[in-house]
XYZ file of N, CA and C in Angstrom:
675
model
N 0.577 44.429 331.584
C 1.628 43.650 330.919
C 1.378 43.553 329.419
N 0.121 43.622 329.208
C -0.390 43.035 327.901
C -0.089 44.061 327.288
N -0.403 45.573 327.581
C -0.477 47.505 327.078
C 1.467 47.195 326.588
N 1.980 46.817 327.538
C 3.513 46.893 327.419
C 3.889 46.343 326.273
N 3.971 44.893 326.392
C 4.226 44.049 325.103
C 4.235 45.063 323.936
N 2.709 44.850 323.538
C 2.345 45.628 322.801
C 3.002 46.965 322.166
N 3.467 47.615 323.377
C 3.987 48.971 322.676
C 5.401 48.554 322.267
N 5.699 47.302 323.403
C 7.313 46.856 323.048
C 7.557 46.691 321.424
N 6.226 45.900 320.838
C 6.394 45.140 319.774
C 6.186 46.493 318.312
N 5.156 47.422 318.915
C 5.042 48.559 317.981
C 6.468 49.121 317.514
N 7.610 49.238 318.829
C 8.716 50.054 318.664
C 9.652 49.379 317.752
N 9.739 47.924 318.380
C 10.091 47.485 317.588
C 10.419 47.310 315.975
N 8.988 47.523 315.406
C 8.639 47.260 313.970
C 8.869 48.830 313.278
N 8.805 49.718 313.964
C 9.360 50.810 313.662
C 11.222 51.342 313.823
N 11.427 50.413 314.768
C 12.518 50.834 314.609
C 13.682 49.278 313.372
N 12.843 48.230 313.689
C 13.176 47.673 311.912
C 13.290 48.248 310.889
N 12.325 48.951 311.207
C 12.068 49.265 309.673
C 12.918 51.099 309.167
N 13.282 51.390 310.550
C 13.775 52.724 310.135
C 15.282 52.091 309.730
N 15.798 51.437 310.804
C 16.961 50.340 310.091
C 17.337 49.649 308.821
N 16.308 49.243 308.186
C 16.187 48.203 306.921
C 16.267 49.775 305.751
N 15.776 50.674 306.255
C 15.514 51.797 305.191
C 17.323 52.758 304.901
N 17.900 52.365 306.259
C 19.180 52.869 305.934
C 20.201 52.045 306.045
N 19.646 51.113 305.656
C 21.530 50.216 305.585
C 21.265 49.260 304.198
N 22.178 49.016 304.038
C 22.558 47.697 302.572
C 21.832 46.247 303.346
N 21.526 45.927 302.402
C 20.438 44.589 302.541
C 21.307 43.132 301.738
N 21.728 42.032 302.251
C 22.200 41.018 301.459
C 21.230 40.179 301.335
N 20.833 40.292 299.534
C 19.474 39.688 299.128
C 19.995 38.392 298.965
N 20.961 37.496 299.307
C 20.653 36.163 298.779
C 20.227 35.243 300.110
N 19.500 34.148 299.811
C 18.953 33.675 301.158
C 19.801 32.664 301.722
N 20.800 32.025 300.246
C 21.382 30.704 300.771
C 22.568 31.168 300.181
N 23.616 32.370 300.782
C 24.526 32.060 299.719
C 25.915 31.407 300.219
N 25.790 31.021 301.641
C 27.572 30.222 302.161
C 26.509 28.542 301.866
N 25.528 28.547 301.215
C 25.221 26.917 300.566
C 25.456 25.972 302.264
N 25.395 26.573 303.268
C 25.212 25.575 304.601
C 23.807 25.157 304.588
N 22.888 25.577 303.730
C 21.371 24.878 303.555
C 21.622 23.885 302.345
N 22.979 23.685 301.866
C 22.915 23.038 301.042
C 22.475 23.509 299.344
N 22.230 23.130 298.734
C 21.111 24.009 297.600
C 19.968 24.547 297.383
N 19.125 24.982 298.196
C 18.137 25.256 298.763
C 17.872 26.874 298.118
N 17.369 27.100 297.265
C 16.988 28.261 296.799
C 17.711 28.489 295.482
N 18.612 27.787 295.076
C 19.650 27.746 293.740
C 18.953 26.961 292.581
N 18.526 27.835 291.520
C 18.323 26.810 290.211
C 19.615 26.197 289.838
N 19.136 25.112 289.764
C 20.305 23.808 288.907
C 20.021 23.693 287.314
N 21.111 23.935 286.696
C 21.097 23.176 285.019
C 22.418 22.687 284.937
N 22.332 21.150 285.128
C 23.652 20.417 284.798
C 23.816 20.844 283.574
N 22.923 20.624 282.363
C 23.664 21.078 281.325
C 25.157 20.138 280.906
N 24.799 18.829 280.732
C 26.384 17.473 280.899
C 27.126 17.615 281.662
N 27.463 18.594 283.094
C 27.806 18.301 283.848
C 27.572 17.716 285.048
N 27.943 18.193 286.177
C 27.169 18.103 287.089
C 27.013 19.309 288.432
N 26.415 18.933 289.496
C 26.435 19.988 290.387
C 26.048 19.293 291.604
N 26.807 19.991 293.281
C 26.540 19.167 293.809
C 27.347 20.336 294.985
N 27.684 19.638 295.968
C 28.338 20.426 297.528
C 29.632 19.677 297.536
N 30.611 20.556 298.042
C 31.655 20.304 298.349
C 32.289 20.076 299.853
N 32.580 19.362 300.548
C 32.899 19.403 302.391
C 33.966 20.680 302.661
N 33.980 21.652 302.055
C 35.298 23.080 302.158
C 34.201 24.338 302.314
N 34.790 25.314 302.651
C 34.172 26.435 302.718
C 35.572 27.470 302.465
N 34.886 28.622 301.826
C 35.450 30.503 301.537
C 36.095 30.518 302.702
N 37.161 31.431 302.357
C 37.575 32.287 303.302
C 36.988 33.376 304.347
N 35.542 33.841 303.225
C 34.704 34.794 303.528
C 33.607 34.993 305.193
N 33.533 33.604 305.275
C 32.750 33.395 306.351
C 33.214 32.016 306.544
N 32.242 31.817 308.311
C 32.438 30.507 308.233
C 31.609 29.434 307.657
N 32.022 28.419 308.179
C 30.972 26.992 307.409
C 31.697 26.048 307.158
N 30.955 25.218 306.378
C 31.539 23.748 305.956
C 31.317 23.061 304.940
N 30.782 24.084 303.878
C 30.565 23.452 302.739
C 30.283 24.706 301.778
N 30.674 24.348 300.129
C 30.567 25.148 299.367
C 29.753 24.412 297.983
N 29.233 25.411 297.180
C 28.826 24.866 295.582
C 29.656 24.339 294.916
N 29.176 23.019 294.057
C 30.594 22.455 293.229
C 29.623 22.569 291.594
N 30.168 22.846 290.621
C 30.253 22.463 289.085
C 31.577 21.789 289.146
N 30.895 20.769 288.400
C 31.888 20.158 287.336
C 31.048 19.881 285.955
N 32.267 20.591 285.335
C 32.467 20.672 283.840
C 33.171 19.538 283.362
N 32.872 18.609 282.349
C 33.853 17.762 282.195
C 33.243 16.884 280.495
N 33.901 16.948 279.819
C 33.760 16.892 278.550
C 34.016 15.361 277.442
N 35.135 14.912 279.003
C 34.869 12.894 278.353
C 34.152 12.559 278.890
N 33.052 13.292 279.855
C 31.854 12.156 279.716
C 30.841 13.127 278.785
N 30.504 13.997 278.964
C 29.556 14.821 277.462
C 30.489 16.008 277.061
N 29.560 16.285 275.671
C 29.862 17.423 275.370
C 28.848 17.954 274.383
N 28.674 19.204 274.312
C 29.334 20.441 275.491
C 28.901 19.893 276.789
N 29.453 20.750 277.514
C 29.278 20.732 279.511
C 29.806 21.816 279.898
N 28.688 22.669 280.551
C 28.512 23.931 281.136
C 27.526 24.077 282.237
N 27.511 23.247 283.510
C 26.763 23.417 284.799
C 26.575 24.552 285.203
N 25.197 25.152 285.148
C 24.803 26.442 285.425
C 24.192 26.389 287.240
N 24.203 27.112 288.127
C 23.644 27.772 288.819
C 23.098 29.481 289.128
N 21.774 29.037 289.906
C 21.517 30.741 289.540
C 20.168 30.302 290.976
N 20.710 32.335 291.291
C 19.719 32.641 291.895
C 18.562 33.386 291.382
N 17.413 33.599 291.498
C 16.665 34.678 290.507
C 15.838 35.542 290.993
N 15.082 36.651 290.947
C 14.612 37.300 290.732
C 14.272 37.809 292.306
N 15.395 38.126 293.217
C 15.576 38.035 294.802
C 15.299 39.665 294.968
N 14.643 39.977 295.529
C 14.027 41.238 296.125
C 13.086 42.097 295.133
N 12.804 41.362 294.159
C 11.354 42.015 293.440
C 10.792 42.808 293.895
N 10.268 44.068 293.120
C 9.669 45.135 293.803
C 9.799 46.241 294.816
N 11.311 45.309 295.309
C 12.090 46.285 296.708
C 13.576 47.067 296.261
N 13.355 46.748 294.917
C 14.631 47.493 294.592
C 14.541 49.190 293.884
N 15.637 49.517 293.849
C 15.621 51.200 293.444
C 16.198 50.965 291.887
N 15.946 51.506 290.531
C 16.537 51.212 289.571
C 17.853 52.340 289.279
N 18.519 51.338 289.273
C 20.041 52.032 289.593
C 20.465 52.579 290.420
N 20.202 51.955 291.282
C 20.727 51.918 292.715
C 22.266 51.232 292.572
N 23.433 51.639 293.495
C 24.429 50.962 293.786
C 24.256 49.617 294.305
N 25.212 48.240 293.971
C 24.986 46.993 294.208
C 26.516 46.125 294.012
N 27.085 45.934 295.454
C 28.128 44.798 295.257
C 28.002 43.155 295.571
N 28.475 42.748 294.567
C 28.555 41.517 294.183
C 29.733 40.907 294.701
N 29.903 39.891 295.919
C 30.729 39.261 295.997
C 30.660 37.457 296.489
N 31.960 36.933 296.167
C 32.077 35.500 296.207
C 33.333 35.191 296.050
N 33.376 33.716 296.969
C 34.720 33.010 297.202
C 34.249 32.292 296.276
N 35.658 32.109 295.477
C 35.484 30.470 294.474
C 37.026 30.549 294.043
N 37.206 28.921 293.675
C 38.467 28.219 293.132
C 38.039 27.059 292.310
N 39.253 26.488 291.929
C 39.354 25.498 290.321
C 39.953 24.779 291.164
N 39.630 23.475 292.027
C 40.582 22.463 292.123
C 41.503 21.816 291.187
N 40.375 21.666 290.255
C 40.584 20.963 288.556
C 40.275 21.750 287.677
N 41.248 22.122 286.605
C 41.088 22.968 285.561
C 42.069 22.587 284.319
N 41.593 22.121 283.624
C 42.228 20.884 282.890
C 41.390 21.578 281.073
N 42.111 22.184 279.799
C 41.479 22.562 278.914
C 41.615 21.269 278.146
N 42.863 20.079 278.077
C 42.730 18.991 277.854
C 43.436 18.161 278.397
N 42.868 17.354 278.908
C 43.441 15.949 279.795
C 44.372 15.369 279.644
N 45.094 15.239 278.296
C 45.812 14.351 277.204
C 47.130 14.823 277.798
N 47.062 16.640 277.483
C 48.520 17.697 278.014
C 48.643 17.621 279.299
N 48.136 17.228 280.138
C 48.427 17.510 281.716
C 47.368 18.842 282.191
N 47.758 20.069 283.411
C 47.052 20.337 284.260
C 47.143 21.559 283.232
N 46.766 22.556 283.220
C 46.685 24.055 282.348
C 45.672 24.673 283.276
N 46.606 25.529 284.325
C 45.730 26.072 284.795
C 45.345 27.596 284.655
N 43.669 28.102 284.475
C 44.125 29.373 284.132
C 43.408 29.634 282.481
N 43.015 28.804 282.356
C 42.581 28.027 280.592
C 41.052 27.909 280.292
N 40.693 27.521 281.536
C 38.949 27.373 281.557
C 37.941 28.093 281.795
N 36.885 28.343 280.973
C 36.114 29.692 281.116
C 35.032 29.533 282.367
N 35.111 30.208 283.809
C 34.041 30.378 284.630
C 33.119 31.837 284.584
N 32.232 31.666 284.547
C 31.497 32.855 284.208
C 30.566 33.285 285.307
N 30.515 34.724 285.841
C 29.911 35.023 286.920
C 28.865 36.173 286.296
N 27.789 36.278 286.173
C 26.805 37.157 285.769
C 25.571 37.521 286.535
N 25.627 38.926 285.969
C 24.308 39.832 286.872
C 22.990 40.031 285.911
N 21.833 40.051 286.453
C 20.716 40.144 285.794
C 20.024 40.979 286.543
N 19.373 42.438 285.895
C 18.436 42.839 286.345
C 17.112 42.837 285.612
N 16.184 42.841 286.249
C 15.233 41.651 285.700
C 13.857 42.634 285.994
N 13.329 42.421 284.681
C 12.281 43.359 284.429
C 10.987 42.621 285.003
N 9.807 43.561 285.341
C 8.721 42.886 285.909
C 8.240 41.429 285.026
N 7.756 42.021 283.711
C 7.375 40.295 282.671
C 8.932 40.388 282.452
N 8.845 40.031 280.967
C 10.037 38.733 280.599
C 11.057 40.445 279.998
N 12.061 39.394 280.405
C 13.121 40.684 280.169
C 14.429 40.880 281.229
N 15.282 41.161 280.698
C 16.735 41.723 281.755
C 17.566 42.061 280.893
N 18.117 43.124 281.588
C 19.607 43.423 281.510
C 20.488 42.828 282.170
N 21.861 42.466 281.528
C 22.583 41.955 282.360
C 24.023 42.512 282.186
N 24.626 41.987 283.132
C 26.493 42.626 283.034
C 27.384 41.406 283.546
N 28.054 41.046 282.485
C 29.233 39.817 282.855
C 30.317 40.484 284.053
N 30.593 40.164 285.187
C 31.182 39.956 285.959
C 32.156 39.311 285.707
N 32.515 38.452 286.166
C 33.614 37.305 285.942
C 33.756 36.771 284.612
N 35.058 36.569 283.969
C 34.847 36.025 282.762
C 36.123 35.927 281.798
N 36.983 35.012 281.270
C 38.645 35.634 280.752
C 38.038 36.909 279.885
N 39.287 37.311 280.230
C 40.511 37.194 280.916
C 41.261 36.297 282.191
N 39.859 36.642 282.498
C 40.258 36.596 284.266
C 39.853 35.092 284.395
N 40.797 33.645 285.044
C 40.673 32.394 285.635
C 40.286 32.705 286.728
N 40.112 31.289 287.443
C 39.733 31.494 288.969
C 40.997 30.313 288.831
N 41.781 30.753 290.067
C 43.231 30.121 290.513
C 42.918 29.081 291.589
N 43.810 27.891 291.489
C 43.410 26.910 292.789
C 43.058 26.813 293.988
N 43.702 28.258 294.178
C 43.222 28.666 295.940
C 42.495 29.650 295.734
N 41.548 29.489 297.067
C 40.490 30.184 297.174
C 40.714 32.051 297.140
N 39.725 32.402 296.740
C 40.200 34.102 295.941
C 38.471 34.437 296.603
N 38.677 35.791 296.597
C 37.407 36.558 297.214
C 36.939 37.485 295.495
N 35.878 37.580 295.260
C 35.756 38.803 294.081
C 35.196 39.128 294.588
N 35.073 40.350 293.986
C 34.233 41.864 294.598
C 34.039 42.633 293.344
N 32.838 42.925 293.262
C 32.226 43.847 292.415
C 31.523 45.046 292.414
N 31.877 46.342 292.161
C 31.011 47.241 292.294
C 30.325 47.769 291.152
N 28.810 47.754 290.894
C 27.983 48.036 290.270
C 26.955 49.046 290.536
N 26.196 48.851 289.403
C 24.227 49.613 289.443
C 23.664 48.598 289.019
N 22.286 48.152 289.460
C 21.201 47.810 288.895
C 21.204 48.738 287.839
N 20.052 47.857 287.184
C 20.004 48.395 285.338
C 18.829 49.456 285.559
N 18.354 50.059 284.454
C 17.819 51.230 284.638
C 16.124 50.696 285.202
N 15.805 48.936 284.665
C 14.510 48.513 285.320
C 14.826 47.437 285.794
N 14.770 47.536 287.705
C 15.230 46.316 288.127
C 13.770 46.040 288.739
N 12.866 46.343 288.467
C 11.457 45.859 289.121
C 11.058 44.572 289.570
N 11.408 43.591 288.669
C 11.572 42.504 288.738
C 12.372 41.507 289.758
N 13.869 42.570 290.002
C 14.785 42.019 291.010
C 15.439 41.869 290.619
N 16.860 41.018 291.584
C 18.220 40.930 290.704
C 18.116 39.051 291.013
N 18.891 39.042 289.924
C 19.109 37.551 289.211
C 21.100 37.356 289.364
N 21.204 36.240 289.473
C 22.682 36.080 289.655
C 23.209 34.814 289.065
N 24.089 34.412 288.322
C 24.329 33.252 287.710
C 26.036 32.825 287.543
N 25.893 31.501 287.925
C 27.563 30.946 287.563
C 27.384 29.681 286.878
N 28.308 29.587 286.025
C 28.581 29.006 285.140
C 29.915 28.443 284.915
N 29.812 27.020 284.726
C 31.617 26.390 284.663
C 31.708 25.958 283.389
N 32.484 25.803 282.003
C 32.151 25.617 280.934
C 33.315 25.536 280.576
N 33.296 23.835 280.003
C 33.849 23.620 278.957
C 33.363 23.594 276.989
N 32.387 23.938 277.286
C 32.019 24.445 275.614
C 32.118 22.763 274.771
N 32.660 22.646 274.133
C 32.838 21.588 273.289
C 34.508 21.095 272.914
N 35.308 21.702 273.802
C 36.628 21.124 274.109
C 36.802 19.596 274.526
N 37.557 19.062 273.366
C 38.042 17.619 274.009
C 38.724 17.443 275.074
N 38.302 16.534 275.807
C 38.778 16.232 277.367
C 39.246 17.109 278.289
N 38.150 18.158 277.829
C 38.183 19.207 278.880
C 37.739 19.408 280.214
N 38.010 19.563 281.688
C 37.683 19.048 282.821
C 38.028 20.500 283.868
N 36.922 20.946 284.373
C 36.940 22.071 285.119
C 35.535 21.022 286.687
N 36.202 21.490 287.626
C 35.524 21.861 288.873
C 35.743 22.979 289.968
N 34.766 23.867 289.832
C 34.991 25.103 290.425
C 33.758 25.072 291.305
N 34.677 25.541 292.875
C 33.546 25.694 294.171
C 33.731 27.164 294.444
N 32.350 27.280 294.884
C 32.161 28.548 295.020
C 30.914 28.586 296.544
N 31.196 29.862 297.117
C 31.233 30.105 298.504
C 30.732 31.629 298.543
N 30.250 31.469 299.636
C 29.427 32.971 300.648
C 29.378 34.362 299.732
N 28.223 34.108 298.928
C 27.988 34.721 297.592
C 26.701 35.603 298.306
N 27.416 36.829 298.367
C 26.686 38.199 298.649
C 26.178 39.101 297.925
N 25.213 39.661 297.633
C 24.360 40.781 296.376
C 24.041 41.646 297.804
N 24.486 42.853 298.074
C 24.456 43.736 298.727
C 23.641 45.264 297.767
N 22.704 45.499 298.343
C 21.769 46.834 297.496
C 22.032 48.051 298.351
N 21.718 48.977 298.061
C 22.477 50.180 298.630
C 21.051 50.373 299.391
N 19.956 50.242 298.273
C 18.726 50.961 298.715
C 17.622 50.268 299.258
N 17.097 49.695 299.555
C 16.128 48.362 299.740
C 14.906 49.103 300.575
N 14.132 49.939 299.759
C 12.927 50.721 300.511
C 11.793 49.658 300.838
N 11.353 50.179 302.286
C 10.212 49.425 302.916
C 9.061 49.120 302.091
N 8.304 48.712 301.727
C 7.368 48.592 301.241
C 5.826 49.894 301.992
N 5.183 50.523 301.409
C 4.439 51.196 301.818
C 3.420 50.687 302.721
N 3.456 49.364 302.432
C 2.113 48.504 303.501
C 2.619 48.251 304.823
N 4.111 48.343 304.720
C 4.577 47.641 306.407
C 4.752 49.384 306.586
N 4.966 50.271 306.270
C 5.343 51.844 307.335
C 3.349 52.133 307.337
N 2.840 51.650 306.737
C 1.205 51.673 307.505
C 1.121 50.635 308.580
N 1.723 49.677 308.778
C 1.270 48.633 309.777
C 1.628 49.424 310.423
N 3.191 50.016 310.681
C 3.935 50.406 311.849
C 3.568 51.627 312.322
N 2.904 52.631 311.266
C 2.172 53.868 311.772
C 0.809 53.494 312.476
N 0.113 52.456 311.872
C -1.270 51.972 312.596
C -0.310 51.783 314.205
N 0.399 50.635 314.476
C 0.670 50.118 315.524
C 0.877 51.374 316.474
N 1.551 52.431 316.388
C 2.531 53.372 317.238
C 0.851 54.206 317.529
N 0.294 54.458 316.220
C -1.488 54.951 316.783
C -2.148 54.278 317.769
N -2.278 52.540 317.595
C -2.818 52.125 318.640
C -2.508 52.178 320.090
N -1.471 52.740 319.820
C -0.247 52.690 321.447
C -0.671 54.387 321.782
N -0.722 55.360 320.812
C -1.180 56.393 321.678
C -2.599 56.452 322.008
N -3.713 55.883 321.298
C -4.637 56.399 322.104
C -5.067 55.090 322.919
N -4.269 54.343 323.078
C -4.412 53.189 324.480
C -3.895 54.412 325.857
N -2.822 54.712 325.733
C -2.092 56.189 326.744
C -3.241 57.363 326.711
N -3.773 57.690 325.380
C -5.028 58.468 326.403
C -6.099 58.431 327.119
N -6.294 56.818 326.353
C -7.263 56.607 327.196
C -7.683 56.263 328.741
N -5.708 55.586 329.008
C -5.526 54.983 330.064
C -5.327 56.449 331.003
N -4.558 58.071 330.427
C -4.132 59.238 331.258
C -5.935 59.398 331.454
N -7.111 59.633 330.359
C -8.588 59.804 330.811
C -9.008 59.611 332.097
C-alpha cells in the first residue's frame, strides 16, 4: 500500500508539473477580494479604501475593492492599491500577459457644486515589470481617455512583460482626484486576473519529480529481483 501511494504521489507531481509548464498561470492570489484585502498594498493617500458588499460580473462572490477619492474632506486624494512583485523568478521576459478586471464609478463627481459628471474622473490601471533590485518598467493600462461607467464593465488587456521581468509583475489602481475642488470618485473593482503565457517550473521541483519517478523505479526492480 505504502510502494503505491508513493508512486501515486510521484505521478502526480510530474504530471503537475508537466501541466503548470503548458498552460497560462493566474498570478494574483486575492484578486475577486473574497479574502477581503489580504495580499493588496493599501495607500489611502486622503482617501480611503475598503470592501464593497457587490461583486464583477466576471466570477462569482460577494464582495469587491472600494477607493474613494474625495477631495472635501482632503486634498489631493488618490487611494492607491497594488499587488507586487507576484511570480518572481518564474517569469519569461517578454512573455505574453493579459490583464483583466471588473470595475465601476458608483460616484464620479469632478465637482459636487455642478451635480453628477460622469465620465470626468481619472482611474488609473497600471502594469509593472519589476526588475530583480530596484527598478521597473511599466505600461498604463487604463487611463482617459477612457472613464469607468456606472455599471460594471470587464477590461481586458493584451500585453508583454518588459524585456526584465525577473523580479515579477506588479499591478496597481488608482482613483484620483488630484487637487480638484469637491471632487468625489468611488470606484469598485473586482476579479482582477494577470494571466502569463509562460510560467516555467523551477529547476529544483523537475529534480524532486525526476528523483521521485527514480525512487519508484528501482523500488520495481528491486521488488521484480
Amino acid at each position: 500500500m505504502l510502494k503505491k501511494r508513493f508512486t501515486e504521489t510521484a505521478l502526480a507531481v510530474c504530471l503537475a508539473m508537466s501541466a503548470g509548464a503548458a498552460q497560462a498561470v493566474n498570478v494574483v492570489p486575492n484578486g475577486t477580494f473574497e479574502s477581503g484585502l489580504d495580499g493588496w498594498l493599501q495607500f489611502p493617500n486622503g482617501g480611503t479604501i475598503g470592501l464593497a458588499a457587490e461583486n464583477g460580473p466576471s466570477a462569482p462572490g460577494s464582495q469587491s475593492a472600494q477607493l474613494v477619492a474625495d477631495t472635501t474632506v482632503a486634498s489631493p486624494s488618490f487611494p492607491i492599491i497594488k499587488v507586487e512583485r507576484l511570480a518572481a523568478g518564474l517569469l519569461t521576459n517578454g512573455a505574453p500577459v493579459t490583464v483583466s478586471f471588473d470595475a465601476r464609478a458608483p460616484i464620479q463627481t469632478v465637482d459636487s457644486t455642478q451635480g453628477d459628471q460622469l465620465g470626468k474622473v481619472v482611474f488609473i490601471a497600471e502594469l509593472f515589470s519589476e526588475f530583480t533590485g530596484d527598478g521597473a518598467t511599466n505600461e498604463i493600462l487604463l487611463a482617459p481617455p477612457v472613464f469607468l461607467d456606472v455599471n460594471w464593465n470587464t477590461y481586458t488587456f493584451n500585453t508583454t512583460l518588459g524585456a526584465d521581468a525577473s523580479g515579477g509583475v506588479s499591478l496597481l489602481f488608482k482613483a484620483d482626484c488630484g487637487a480638484a475642488p469637491n471632487c468625489a470618485l468611488t470606484a469598485l473593482i473586482d476579479n482582477v486576473v494577470i494571466d502569463t503565457a509562460t510560467v516555467p517550473v523551477p529547476a529544483a521541483v523537475w529534480l524532486f519529480g525526476s528523483g521521485l519517478l527514480g525512487l519508484v523505479g528501482v523500488a520495481r526492480k528491486k521488488k521484480a529481483a
